[in-house]
mmCIF file of C-alpha atoms in Angstrom:
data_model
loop_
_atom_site.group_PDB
_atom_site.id
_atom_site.type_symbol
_atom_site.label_atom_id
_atom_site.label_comp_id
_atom_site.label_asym_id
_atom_site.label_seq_id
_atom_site.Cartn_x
_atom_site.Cartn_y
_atom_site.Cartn_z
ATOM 1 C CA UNK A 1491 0.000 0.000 0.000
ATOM 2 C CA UNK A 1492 1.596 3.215 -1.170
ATOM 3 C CA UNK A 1493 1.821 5.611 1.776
ATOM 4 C CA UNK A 1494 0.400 9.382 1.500
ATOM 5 C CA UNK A 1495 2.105 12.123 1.492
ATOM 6 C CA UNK A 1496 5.068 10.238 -1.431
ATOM 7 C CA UNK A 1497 7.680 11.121 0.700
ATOM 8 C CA UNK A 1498 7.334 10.555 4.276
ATOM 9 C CA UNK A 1499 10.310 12.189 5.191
ATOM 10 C CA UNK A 1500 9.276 15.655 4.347
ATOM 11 C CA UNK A 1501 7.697 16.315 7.622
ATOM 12 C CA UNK A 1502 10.845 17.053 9.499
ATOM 13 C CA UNK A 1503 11.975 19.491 6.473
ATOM 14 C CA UNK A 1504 10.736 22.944 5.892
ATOM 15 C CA UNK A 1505 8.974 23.974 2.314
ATOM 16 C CA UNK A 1506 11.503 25.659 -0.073
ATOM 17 C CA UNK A 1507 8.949 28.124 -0.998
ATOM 18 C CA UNK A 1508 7.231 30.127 2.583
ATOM 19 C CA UNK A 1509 4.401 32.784 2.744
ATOM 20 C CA UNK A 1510 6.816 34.713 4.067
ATOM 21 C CA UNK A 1511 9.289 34.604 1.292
ATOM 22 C CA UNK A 1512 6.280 35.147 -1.135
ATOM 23 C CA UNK A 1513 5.389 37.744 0.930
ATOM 24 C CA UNK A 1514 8.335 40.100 0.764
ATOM 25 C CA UNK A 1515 9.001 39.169 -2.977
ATOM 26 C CA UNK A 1516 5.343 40.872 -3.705
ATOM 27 C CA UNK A 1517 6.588 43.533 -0.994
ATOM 28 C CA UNK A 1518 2.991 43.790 0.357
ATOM 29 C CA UNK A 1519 2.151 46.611 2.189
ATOM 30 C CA UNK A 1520 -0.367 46.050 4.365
ATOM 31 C CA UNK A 1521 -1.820 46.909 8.115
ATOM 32 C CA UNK A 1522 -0.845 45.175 11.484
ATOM 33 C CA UNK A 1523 -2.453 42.124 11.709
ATOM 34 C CA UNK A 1524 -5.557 41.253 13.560
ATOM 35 C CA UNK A 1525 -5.319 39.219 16.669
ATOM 36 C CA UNK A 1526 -8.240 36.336 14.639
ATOM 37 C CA UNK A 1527 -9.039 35.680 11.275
ATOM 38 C CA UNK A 1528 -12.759 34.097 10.168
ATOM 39 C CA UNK A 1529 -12.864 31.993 7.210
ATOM 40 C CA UNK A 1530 -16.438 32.411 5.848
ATOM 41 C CA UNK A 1531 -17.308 30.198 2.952
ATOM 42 C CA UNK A 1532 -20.759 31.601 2.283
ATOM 43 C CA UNK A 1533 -20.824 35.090 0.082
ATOM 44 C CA UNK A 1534 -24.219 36.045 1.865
ATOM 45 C CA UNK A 1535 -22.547 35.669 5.808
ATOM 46 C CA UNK A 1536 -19.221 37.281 4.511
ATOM 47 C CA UNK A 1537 -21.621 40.250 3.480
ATOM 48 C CA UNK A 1538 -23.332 39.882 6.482
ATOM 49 C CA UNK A 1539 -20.434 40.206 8.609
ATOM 50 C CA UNK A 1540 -19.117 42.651 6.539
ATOM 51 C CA UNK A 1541 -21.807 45.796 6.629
ATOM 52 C CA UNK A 1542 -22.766 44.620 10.175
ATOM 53 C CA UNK A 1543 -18.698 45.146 11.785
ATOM 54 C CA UNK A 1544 -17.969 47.757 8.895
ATOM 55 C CA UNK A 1545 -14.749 45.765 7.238
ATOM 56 C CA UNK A 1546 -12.178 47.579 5.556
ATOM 57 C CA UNK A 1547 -10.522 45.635 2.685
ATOM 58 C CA UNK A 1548 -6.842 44.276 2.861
ATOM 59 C CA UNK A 1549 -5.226 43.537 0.008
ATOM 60 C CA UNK A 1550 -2.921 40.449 -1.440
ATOM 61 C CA UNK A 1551 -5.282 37.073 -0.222
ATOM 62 C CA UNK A 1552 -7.372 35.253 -2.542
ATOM 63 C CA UNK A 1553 -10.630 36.545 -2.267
ATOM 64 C CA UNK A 1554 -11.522 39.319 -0.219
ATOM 65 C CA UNK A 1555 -9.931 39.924 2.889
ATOM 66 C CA UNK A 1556 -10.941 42.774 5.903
ATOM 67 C CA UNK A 1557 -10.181 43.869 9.283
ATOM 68 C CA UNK A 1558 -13.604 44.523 10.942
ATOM 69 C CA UNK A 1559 -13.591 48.465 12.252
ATOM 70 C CA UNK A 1560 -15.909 48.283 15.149
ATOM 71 C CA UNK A 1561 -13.231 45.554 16.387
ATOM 72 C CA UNK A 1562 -10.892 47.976 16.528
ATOM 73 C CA UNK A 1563 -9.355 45.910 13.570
ATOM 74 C CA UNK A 1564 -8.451 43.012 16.560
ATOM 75 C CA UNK A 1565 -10.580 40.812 13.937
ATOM 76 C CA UNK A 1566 -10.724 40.223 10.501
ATOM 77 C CA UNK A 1567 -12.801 38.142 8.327
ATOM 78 C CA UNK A 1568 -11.937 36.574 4.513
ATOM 79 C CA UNK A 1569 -14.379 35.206 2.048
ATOM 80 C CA UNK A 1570 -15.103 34.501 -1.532
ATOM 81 C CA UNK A 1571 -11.802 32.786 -1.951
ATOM 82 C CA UNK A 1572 -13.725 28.955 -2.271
ATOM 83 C CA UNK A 1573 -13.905 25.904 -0.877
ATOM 84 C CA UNK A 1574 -11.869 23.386 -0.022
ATOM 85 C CA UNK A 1575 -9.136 21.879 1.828
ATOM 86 C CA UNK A 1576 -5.950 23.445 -0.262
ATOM 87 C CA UNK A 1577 -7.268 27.034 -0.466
ATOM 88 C CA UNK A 1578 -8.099 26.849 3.451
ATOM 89 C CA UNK A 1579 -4.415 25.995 3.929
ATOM 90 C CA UNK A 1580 -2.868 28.607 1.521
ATOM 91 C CA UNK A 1581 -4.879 31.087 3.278
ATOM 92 C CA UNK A 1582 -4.346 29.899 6.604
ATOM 93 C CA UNK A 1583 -0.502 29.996 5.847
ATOM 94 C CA UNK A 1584 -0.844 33.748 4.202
ATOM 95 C CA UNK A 1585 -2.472 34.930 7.887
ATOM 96 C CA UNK A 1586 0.052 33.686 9.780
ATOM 97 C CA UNK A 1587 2.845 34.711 7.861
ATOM 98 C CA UNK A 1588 0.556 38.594 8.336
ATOM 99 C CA UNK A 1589 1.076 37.780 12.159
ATOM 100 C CA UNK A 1590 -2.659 36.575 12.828
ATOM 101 C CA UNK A 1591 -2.327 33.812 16.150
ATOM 102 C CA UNK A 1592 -6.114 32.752 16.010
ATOM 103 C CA UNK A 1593 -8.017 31.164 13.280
ATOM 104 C CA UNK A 1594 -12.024 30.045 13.240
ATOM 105 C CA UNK A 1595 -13.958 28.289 10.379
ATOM 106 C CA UNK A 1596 -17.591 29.830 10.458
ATOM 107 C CA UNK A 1597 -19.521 27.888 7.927
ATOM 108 C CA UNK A 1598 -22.262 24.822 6.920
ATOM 109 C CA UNK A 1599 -21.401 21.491 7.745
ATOM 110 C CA UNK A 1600 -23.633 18.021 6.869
ATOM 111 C CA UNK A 1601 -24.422 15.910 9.507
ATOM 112 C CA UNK A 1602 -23.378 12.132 9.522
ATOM 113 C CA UNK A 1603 -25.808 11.761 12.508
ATOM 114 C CA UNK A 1604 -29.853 11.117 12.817
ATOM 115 C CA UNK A 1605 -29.220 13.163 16.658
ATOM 116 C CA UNK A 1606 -28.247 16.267 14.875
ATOM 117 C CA UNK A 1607 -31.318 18.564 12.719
ATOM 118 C CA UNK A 1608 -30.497 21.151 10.718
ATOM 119 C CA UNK A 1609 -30.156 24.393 12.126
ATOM 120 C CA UNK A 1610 -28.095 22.472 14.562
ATOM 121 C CA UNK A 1611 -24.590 24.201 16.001
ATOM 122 C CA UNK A 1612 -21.366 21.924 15.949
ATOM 123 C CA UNK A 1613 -18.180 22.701 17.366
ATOM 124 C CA UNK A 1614 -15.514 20.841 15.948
ATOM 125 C CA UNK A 1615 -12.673 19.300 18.387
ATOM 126 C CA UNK A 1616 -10.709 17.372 16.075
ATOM 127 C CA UNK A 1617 -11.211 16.446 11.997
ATOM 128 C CA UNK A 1618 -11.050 12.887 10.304
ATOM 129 C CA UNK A 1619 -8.402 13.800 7.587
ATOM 130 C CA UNK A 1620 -9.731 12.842 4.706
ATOM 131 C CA UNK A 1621 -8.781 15.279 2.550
ATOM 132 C CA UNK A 1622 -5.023 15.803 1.061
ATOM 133 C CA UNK A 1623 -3.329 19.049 2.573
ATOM 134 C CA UNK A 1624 -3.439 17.938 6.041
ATOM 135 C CA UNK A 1625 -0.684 15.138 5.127
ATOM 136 C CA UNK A 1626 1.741 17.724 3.842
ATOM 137 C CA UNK A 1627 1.949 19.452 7.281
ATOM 138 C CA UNK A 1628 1.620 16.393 10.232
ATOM 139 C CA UNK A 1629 2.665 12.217 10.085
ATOM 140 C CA UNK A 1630 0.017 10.445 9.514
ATOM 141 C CA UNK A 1631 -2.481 9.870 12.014
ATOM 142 C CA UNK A 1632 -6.087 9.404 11.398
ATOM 143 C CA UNK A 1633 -7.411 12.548 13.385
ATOM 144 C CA UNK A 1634 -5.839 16.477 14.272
ATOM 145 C CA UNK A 1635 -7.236 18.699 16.946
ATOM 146 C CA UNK A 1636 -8.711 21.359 16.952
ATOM 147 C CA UNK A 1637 -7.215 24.465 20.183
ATOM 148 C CA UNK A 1638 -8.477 23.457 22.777
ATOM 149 C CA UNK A 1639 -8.387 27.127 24.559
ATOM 150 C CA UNK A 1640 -9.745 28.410 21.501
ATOM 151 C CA UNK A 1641 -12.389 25.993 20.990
ATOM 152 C CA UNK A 1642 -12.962 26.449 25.121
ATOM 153 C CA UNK A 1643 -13.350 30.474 24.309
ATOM 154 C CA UNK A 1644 -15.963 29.768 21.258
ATOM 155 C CA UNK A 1645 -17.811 27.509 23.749
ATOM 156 C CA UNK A 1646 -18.368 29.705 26.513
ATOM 157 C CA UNK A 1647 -19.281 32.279 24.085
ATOM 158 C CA UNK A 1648 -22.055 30.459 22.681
ATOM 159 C CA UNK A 1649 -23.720 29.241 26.231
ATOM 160 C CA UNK A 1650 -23.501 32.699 27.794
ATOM 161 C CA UNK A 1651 -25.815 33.520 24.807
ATOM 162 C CA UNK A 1652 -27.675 30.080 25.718
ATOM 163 C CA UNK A 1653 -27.100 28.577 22.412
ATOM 164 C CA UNK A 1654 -27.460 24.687 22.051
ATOM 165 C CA UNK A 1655 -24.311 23.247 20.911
ATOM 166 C CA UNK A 1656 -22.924 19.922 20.348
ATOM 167 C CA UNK A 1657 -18.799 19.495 20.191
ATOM 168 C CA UNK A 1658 -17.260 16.149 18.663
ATOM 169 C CA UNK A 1659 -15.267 15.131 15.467
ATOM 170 C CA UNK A 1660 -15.678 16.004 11.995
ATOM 171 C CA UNK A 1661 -15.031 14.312 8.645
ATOM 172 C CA UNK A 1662 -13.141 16.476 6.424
ATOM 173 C CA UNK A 1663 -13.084 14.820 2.844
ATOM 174 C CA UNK A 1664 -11.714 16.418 -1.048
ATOM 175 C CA UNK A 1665 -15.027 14.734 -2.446
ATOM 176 C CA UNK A 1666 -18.403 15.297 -1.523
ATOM 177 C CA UNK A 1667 -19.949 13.543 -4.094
ATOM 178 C CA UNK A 1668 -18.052 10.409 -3.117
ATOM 179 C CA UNK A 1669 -19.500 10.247 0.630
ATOM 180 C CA UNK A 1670 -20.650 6.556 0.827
ATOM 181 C CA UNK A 1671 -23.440 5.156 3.246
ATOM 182 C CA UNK A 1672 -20.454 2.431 4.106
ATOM 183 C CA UNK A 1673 -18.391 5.203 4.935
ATOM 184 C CA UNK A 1674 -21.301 6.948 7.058
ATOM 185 C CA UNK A 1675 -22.346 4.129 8.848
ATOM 186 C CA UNK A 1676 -18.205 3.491 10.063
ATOM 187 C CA UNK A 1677 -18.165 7.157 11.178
ATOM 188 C CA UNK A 1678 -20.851 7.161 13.173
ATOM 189 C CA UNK A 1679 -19.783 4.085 15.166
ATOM 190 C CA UNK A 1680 -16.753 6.374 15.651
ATOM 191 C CA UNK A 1681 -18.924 8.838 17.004
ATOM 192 C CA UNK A 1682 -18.187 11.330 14.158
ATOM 193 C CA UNK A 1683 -20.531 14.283 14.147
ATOM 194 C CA UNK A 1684 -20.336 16.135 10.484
ATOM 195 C CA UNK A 1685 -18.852 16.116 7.644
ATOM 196 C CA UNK A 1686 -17.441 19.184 5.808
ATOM 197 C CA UNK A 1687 -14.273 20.181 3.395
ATOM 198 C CA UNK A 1688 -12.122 22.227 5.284
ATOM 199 C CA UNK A 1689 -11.254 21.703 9.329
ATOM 200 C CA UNK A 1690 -8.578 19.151 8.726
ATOM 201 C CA UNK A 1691 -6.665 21.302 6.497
ATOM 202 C CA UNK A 1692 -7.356 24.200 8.771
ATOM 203 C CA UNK A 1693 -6.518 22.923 12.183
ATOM 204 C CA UNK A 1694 -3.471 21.118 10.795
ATOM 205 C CA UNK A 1695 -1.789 23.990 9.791
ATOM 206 C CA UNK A 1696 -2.097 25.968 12.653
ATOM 207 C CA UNK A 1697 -0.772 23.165 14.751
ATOM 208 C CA UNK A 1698 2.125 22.858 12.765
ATOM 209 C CA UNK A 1699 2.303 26.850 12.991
ATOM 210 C CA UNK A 1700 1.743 26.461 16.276
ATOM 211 C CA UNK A 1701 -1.008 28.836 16.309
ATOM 212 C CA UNK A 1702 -4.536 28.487 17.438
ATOM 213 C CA UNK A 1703 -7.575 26.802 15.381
ATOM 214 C CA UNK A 1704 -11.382 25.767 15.956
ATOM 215 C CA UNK A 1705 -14.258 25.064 13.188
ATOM 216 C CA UNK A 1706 -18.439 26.191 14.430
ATOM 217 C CA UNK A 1707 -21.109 24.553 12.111
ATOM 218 C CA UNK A 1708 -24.471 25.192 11.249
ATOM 219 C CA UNK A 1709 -25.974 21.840 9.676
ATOM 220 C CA UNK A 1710 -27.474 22.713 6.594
ATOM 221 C CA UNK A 1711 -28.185 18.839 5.258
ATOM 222 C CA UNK A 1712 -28.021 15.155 6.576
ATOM 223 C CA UNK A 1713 -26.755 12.077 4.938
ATOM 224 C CA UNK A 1714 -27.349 10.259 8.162
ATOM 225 C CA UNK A 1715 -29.400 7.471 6.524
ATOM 226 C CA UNK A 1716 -27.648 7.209 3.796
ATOM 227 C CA UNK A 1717 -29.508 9.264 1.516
ATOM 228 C CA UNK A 1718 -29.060 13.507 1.379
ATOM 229 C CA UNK A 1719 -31.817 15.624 2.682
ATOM 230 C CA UNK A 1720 -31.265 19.155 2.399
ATOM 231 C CA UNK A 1721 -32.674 21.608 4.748
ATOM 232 C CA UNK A 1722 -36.337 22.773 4.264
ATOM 233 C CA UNK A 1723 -35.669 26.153 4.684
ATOM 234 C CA UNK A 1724 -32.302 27.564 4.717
ATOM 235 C CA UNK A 1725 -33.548 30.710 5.446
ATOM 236 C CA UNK A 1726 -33.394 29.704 9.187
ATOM 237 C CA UNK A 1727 -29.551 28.369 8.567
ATOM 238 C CA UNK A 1728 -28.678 31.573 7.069
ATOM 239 C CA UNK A 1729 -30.002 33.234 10.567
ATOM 240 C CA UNK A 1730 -28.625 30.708 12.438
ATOM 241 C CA UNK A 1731 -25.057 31.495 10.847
ATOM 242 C CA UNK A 1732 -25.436 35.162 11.388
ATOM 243 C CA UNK A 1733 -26.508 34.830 15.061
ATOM 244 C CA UNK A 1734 -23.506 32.808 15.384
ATOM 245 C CA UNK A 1735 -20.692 35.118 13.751
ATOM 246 C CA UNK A 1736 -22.443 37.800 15.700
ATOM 247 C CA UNK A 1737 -21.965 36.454 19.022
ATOM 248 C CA UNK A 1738 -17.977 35.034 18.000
ATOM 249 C CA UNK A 1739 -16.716 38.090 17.128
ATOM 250 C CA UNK A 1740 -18.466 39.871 20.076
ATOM 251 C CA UNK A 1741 -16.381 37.545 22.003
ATOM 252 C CA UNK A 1742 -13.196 37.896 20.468
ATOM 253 C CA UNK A 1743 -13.153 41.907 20.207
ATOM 254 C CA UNK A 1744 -12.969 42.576 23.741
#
């Protein structure tokens, strides 16, 4: 069985290219750093989020980057840069080469579980790596963690503002259109919560960064029984999302 990454031995040696490098090559100018960085996968939330913390645009990142004024800049948020594991980890290591020490995933997840409804809240404390990018950074091992302190912080966040949450394991996987019921029915036994295309990458390179990482999800579908079922009105996920960035960057700007 051929082993994944090629070349095992790379994880002791650093990359030849760095965002760092990249970054003084471009010689971007840009502001100090916020303290956190939000990756927002949905255009609507990143607009949301935008016009409701007045962002101010950074340039250089895929997408579209800003710090959030009524933070006093301490946080910034990123979106319309895609989906996906590799992006997640380019961008992750462009913000910490910037200086940024915490990162949080605010998106949709699916869940893998009849005991979670959409409109349901998941925080992530470690990822299934089933994607590729996570290999390039850590030895192989089947799961990475999310920060625990970090993770702790988004927590007490949420129950001060008593809302329901349910923290476990995620599947993060390259190909959602290759999610089998097999597969489904093994990660549930494992106690596996959602599945989604992103933590893994996300929360393995901040730990080999040694920065801080955690993932929140709004379910927005089900393949629980082995068949998808969408939300019946994502109108209330959209809310749900909202209410959720609103009360994690409260948190973080103080």
């Amino acid at each position: 069985m051929t082993s994944f990454p090629n070349t095992l031995e790379k994880h002791g040696q650093p990359g030849i290219l760095t965002a760092k490098e990249l970054d003084a090559y471009r010689q971007t100018k840009r502001p100090f750093p916020p303290q956190t960085m939000i990756l927002c996968y949905q255009p609507t939330l990143f607009q949301f989020a935008q016009k409701k913390f007045k962002g101010k645009t950074v340039h250089g990142f895929f997408g579209e980057t800003v710090l959030l004024k009524k933070c006093d800049n301490r946080v910034g948020i990123a979106g319309h840069f895609g989906i996906g594991a590799p992006v997640t980890a380019v961008l992750a290591e462009d913000f910490i080469a910037w200086g940024v020490k915490q990162l949080i995933i605010l998106g949709i997840a699916g869940s893998i579980t009849p005991m979670l409804q959409t409109g349901g809240v998941v925080i992530a404390e470690k990822a299934l790596r089933d994607e590729g990018a996570s290999h390039h950074y850590l030895p192989p091992q089947k799961y990475v963690s999310a920060s625990s302190t970090l993770t702790k912080q988004v927590q007490q966040a949420l129950a001060q503002q008593n809302i329901s949450f349910t923290t476990g394991a995620t599947w993060t996987t390259d190909a959602p259109y290759r999610e089998t019921a097999v597969e489904v029915q093994n990660y549930q036994q494992e106690g596996v919560l959602t599945v989604e295309m992103e933590a893994a990458a996300l929360f393995a390179v901040a730990q080999y960064y040694d920065v801080q990482a955690t993932a929140v999800f709004c379910i927005s579908d089900s393949v629980a029984n082995g068949r998808w079922q969408p939300a019946a009105n994502f109108t209330y996920i959209q809310k749900q999302l909202e209410t959720l960035t609103e009360i994690v960057i409260n948190s973080l700007k103080i």
